[in-house]
mmCIF file of C-alpha atoms in Angstrom:
data_model
loop_
_atom_site.group_PDB
_atom_site.id
_atom_site.type_symbol
_atom_site.label_atom_id
_atom_site.label_comp_id
_atom_site.label_asym_id
_atom_site.label_seq_id
_atom_site.Cartn_x
_atom_site.Cartn_y
_atom_site.Cartn_z
ATOM 1 C CA MET A 60 -19.763 8.037 -12.962
ATOM 2 C CA THR A 61 -16.422 8.552 -11.246
ATOM 3 C CA GLY A 62 -14.181 7.049 -13.888
ATOM 4 C CA THR A 63 -11.636 6.319 -11.137
ATOM 5 C CA GLN A 64 -8.609 4.356 -12.144
ATOM 6 C CA THR A 65 -7.735 1.328 -10.026
ATOM 7 C CA PRO A 66 -4.080 0.470 -9.521
ATOM 8 C CA THR A 67 -2.728 -2.474 -11.490
ATOM 9 C CA LEU A 68 -0.036 -4.949 -10.686
ATOM 10 C CA GLY A 69 2.894 -5.668 -12.910
ATOM 11 C CA VAL A 70 1.015 -8.899 -13.722
ATOM 12 C CA ALA A 71 -1.649 -8.265 -16.314
ATOM 13 C CA ARG A 72 -4.665 -10.551 -16.881
ATOM 14 C CA PRO A 73 -3.748 -13.118 -19.518
ATOM 15 C CA GLN A 74 -5.072 -12.598 -23.060
ATOM 16 C CA ARG A 75 -6.026 -16.179 -23.875
ATOM 17 C CA ALA A 76 -9.487 -17.127 -22.630
ATOM 18 C CA ASP A 77 -8.381 -20.328 -20.879
ATOM 19 C CA ALA A 78 -5.441 -18.570 -19.136
ATOM 20 C CA ARG A 79 -7.782 -15.724 -18.089
ATOM 21 C CA ARG A 80 -10.271 -18.268 -16.632
ATOM 22 C CA ASN A 81 -7.413 -19.836 -14.637
ATOM 23 C CA PHE A 82 -6.266 -16.412 -13.393
ATOM 24 C CA ASP A 83 -9.778 -15.440 -12.309
ATOM 25 C CA ALA A 84 -10.350 -18.876 -10.708
ATOM 26 C CA LEU A 85 -7.124 -18.358 -8.740
ATOM 27 C CA LEU A 86 -8.235 -14.927 -7.558
ATOM 28 C CA THR A 87 -11.603 -16.362 -6.458
ATOM 29 C CA ALA A 88 -10.011 -19.335 -4.739
ATOM 30 C CA ALA A 89 -7.461 -17.138 -2.979
ATOM 31 C CA ARG A 90 -10.131 -14.667 -1.795
ATOM 32 C CA GLU A 91 -12.108 -17.582 -0.240
ATOM 33 C CA ALA A 92 -9.037 -19.271 1.273
ATOM 34 C CA PHE A 93 -7.713 -15.975 2.678
ATOM 35 C CA ALA A 94 -11.158 -15.151 4.166
ATOM 36 C CA GLU A 95 -11.245 -18.560 5.866
ATOM 37 C CA GLN A 96 -7.589 -19.021 6.855
ATOM 38 C CA GLY A 97 -5.902 -15.627 6.628
ATOM 39 C CA ALA A 98 -3.203 -14.560 4.204
ATOM 40 C CA GLY A 99 -1.096 -17.566 5.209
ATOM 41 C CA ALA A 100 -3.500 -20.054 3.564
ATOM 42 C CA PRO A 101 -1.500 -22.791 1.805
ATOM 43 C CA LEU A 102 -0.886 -21.957 -1.837
ATOM 44 C CA GLU A 103 -1.394 -25.637 -2.757
ATOM 45 C CA ASP A 104 -4.917 -25.393 -1.314
ATOM 46 C CA ILE A 105 -5.600 -22.277 -3.395
ATOM 47 C CA ALA A 106 -4.424 -24.034 -6.553
ATOM 48 C CA ARG A 107 -6.569 -27.064 -5.790
ATOM 49 C CA ARG A 108 -9.663 -24.895 -5.117
ATOM 50 C CA ALA A 109 -9.107 -23.185 -8.430
ATOM 51 C CA GLY A 110 -8.824 -26.502 -10.202
ATOM 52 C CA VAL A 111 -5.272 -25.797 -11.456
ATOM 53 C CA GLY A 112 -1.803 -27.042 -10.650
ATOM 54 C CA ILE A 113 0.610 -25.199 -8.374
ATOM 55 C CA GLY A 114 2.725 -24.373 -11.470
ATOM 56 C CA THR A 115 -0.169 -22.413 -12.958
ATOM 57 C CA LEU A 116 -0.541 -20.478 -9.676
ATOM 58 C CA TYR A 117 3.168 -19.570 -9.732
ATOM 59 C CA ARG A 118 3.111 -18.640 -13.383
ATOM 60 C CA ASN A 119 0.400 -16.097 -12.620
ATOM 61 C CA PHE A 120 1.606 -15.035 -9.166
ATOM 62 C CA PRO A 121 5.307 -15.689 -8.649
ATOM 63 C CA THR A 122 5.094 -14.907 -4.922
ATOM 64 C CA ARG A 123 2.535 -14.994 -2.134
ATOM 65 C CA ASP A 124 2.830 -11.178 -1.918
ATOM 66 C CA ALA A 125 1.866 -10.932 -5.641
ATOM 67 C CA LEU A 126 -1.221 -13.092 -5.040
ATOM 68 C CA VAL A 127 -2.303 -11.218 -1.922
ATOM 69 C CA GLU A 128 -1.880 -7.854 -3.710
ATOM 70 C CA ALA A 129 -3.814 -9.118 -6.706
ATOM 71 C CA VAL A 130 -6.735 -10.208 -4.562
ATOM 72 C CA TYR A 131 -6.643 -6.902 -2.694
ATOM 73 C CA ILE A 132 -6.557 -4.872 -5.902
ATOM 74 C CA ASP A 133 -9.412 -6.985 -7.352
ATOM 75 C CA GLU A 134 -11.535 -6.130 -4.277
ATOM 76 C CA VAL A 135 -10.682 -2.427 -4.552
ATOM 77 C CA ALA A 136 -11.617 -2.522 -8.253
ATOM 78 C CA ALA A 137 -14.991 -4.035 -7.333
ATOM 79 C CA VAL A 138 -15.674 -1.259 -4.831
ATOM 80 C CA VAL A 139 -14.720 1.346 -7.437
ATOM 81 C CA ARG A 140 -17.040 -0.305 -9.979
ATOM 82 C CA ALA A 141 -19.811 -0.299 -7.383
ATOM 83 C CA ALA A 142 -19.425 3.482 -7.079
ATOM 84 C CA ASP A 143 -19.640 3.889 -10.835
ATOM 85 C CA GLU A 144 -22.769 1.607 -10.935
ATOM 86 C CA ALA A 145 -24.368 3.440 -7.984
ATOM 87 C CA GLY A 146 -24.012 6.754 -9.780
ATOM 88 C CA SER A 147 -27.273 6.095 -11.721
ATOM 89 C CA LEU A 148 -29.278 5.819 -8.430
ATOM 90 C CA GLU A 149 -30.862 8.614 -6.473
ATOM 91 C CA PRO A 150 -28.230 10.392 -4.309
ATOM 92 C CA TRP A 151 -28.955 8.750 -0.984
ATOM 93 C CA ASP A 152 -29.610 5.362 -2.474
ATOM 94 C CA ALA A 153 -26.245 5.637 -4.328
ATOM 95 C CA VAL A 154 -24.406 6.271 -1.041
ATOM 96 C CA GLU A 155 -26.156 3.345 0.674
ATOM 97 C CA ALA A 156 -25.502 0.964 -2.236
ATOM 98 C CA TRP A 157 -21.810 1.912 -2.367
ATOM 99 C CA LEU A 158 -21.388 1.585 1.385
ATOM 100 C CA ARG A 159 -22.962 -1.945 1.340
ATOM 101 C CA ARG A 160 -20.292 -3.010 -1.135
ATOM 102 C CA PHE A 161 -17.630 -1.203 0.902
ATOM 103 C CA VAL A 162 -18.602 -3.269 3.971
ATOM 104 C CA THR A 163 -17.884 -6.473 1.984
ATOM 105 C CA TYR A 164 -14.523 -5.062 1.044
ATOM 106 C CA VAL A 165 -13.691 -4.297 4.679
ATOM 107 C CA GLY A 166 -14.307 -7.949 5.537
ATOM 108 C CA THR A 167 -11.873 -9.086 2.831
ATOM 109 C CA LYS A 168 -9.353 -6.400 3.713
ATOM 110 C CA ARG A 169 -9.161 -7.683 7.308
ATOM 111 C CA ALA A 170 -8.123 -11.095 6.080
ATOM 112 C CA LEU A 171 -5.579 -9.759 3.598
ATOM 113 C CA ILE A 172 -4.021 -6.876 5.589
ATOM 114 C CA GLU A 173 -1.684 -9.206 7.475
ATOM 115 C CA GLY A 174 -0.263 -10.472 4.188
ATOM 116 C CA LEU A 175 0.134 -7.129 2.469
ATOM 117 C CA ASN A 176 3.544 -5.494 2.285
ATOM 118 C CA LYS A 177 2.906 -2.331 4.324
ATOM 119 C CA ASP A 178 5.588 -0.466 2.307
ATOM 120 C CA SER A 179 3.908 -1.286 -0.980
ATOM 121 C CA PRO A 180 2.760 1.660 -3.054
ATOM 122 C CA VAL A 181 -0.272 -0.497 -3.856
ATOM 123 C CA LEU A 182 -1.850 0.280 -0.477
ATOM 124 C CA LEU A 183 -1.677 4.020 -0.935
ATOM 125 C CA SER A 184 -2.890 3.811 -4.484
ATOM 126 C CA CYS A 185 -5.816 1.552 -3.461
ATOM 127 C CA ARG A 186 -6.790 3.932 -0.668
ATOM 128 C CA THR A 187 -6.715 6.831 -3.051
ATOM 129 C CA SER A 188 -8.899 4.933 -5.559
ATOM 130 C CA LEU A 189 -11.467 4.167 -2.817
ATOM 131 C CA TYR A 190 -11.673 7.789 -1.668
ATOM 132 C CA ASP A 191 -11.892 9.033 -5.256
ATOM 133 C CA ALA A 192 -14.707 6.591 -6.040
ATOM 134 C CA GLY A 193 -16.833 7.388 -2.967
ATOM 135 C CA GLU A 194 -16.350 11.108 -2.707
ATOM 136 C CA PRO A 195 -18.533 12.146 -5.727
ATOM 137 C CA LEU A 196 -21.395 10.038 -4.350
ATOM 138 C CA LEU A 197 -21.187 11.866 -1.001
ATOM 139 C CA HIS A 198 -20.937 15.281 -2.685
ATOM 140 C CA ARG A 199 -24.006 14.521 -4.791
ATOM 141 C CA ALA A 200 -26.024 13.454 -1.753
ATOM 142 C CA GLN A 201 -24.887 16.542 0.133
ATOM 143 C CA ALA A 202 -25.828 18.779 -2.794
ATOM 144 C CA ALA A 203 -29.297 17.101 -2.787
ATOM 145 C CA GLY A 204 -29.609 17.955 0.967
ATOM 146 C CA GLU A 205 -29.766 14.256 1.891
ATOM 147 C CA LEU A 206 -26.371 13.833 3.582
ATOM 148 C CA ARG A 207 -24.846 15.880 6.392
ATOM 149 C CA ASP A 208 -22.757 18.762 5.102
ATOM 150 C CA ASP A 209 -20.023 18.116 7.629
ATOM 151 C CA ALA A 210 -19.423 14.484 6.568
ATOM 152 C CA THR A 211 -16.284 13.823 4.555
ATOM 153 C CA ILE A 212 -15.294 10.705 2.674
ATOM 154 C CA GLY A 213 -12.586 10.116 5.267
ATOM 155 C CA ASP A 214 -15.180 10.289 8.051
ATOM 156 C CA VAL A 215 -17.516 7.936 6.324
ATOM 157 C CA ILE A 216 -14.850 5.348 5.406
ATOM 158 C CA ARG A 217 -13.445 5.346 8.935
ATOM 159 C CA MET A 218 -16.882 5.011 10.484
ATOM 160 C CA VAL A 219 -17.978 2.128 8.321
ATOM 161 C CA SER A 220 -14.561 0.420 8.505
ATOM 162 C CA GLY A 221 -14.539 0.678 12.226
ATOM 163 C CA ILE A 222 -17.968 -0.797 12.624
ATOM 164 C CA ALA A 223 -17.471 -3.519 9.996
ATOM 165 C CA GLY A 224 -14.288 -4.556 11.760
ATOM 166 C CA VAL A 225 -16.035 -5.395 15.003
ATOM 167 C CA ALA A 226 -17.015 -9.001 15.763
ATOM 168 C CA PHE A 227 -20.789 -9.415 15.567
ATOM 169 C CA ASP A 228 -23.007 -12.338 16.584
ATOM 170 C CA ASP A 229 -24.079 -12.703 12.937
ATOM 171 C CA ASP A 230 -24.368 -10.858 9.623
ATOM 172 C CA ALA A 231 -27.847 -9.585 10.461
ATOM 173 C CA GLN A 232 -26.585 -7.808 13.601
ATOM 174 C CA ARG A 233 -23.642 -6.285 11.628
ATOM 175 C CA ASP A 234 -25.996 -5.069 8.910
ATOM 176 C CA ARG A 235 -28.391 -3.561 11.506
ATOM 177 C CA VAL A 236 -25.623 -1.698 13.312
ATOM 178 C CA ILE A 237 -24.139 -0.390 10.044
ATOM 179 C CA ALA A 238 -27.601 0.753 8.920
ATOM 180 C CA MET A 239 -27.976 2.696 12.167
ATOM 181 C CA ALA A 240 -24.637 4.382 11.685
ATOM 182 C CA VAL A 241 -25.303 5.171 8.017
ATOM 183 C CA ASP A 242 -28.671 6.585 8.985
ATOM 184 C CA GLY A 243 -26.738 9.009 11.223
ATOM 185 C CA LEU A 244 -25.236 10.489 8.059
ATOM 186 C CA ARG A 245 -28.627 11.692 6.890
ATOM 187 C CA ALA A 246 -29.065 15.465 6.835
ATOM 188 C CA HIS A 247 -31.330 16.784 9.578
ATOM 189 C CA ARG A 248 -34.383 18.350 8.091
#
């Protein structure tokens, strides 16, 4: 639906199937390790989780910054894809589906933000991609009379990010509170 472009690193996914599997396994292992231990998780642990040697990790990601950025970009790309996929749903359902995926991204972002280079153009590019992906969903729901006319993508992203960033007793409580907030976006009829 949105056709939004997601920023890419200077490191492209490998062409060979086995190398691509290793690359993807490293991203998955890094995402899990960063979620558990923060962006300072030992690279040796990430390589071990991925089932590869440390040399393979460094061939794909020559620095910790490169790995952190790659995981971050991969998460942003998933949120952008979720917006595209949600485009086939009814307007309100599309907004809710995209925001559910956005909440998952916020959890990952918290773990990665300490390891991201704040001066990196990747951060601005990722932010732009997220806004560009979600905005058409909001506009469609507003045009259908299902979402408040005064809500902007910036408002919605800040609201959901703020709530998702709070410590909750469990996932069920977090989901309940986010559902209440998202329900507040509904147009009053």
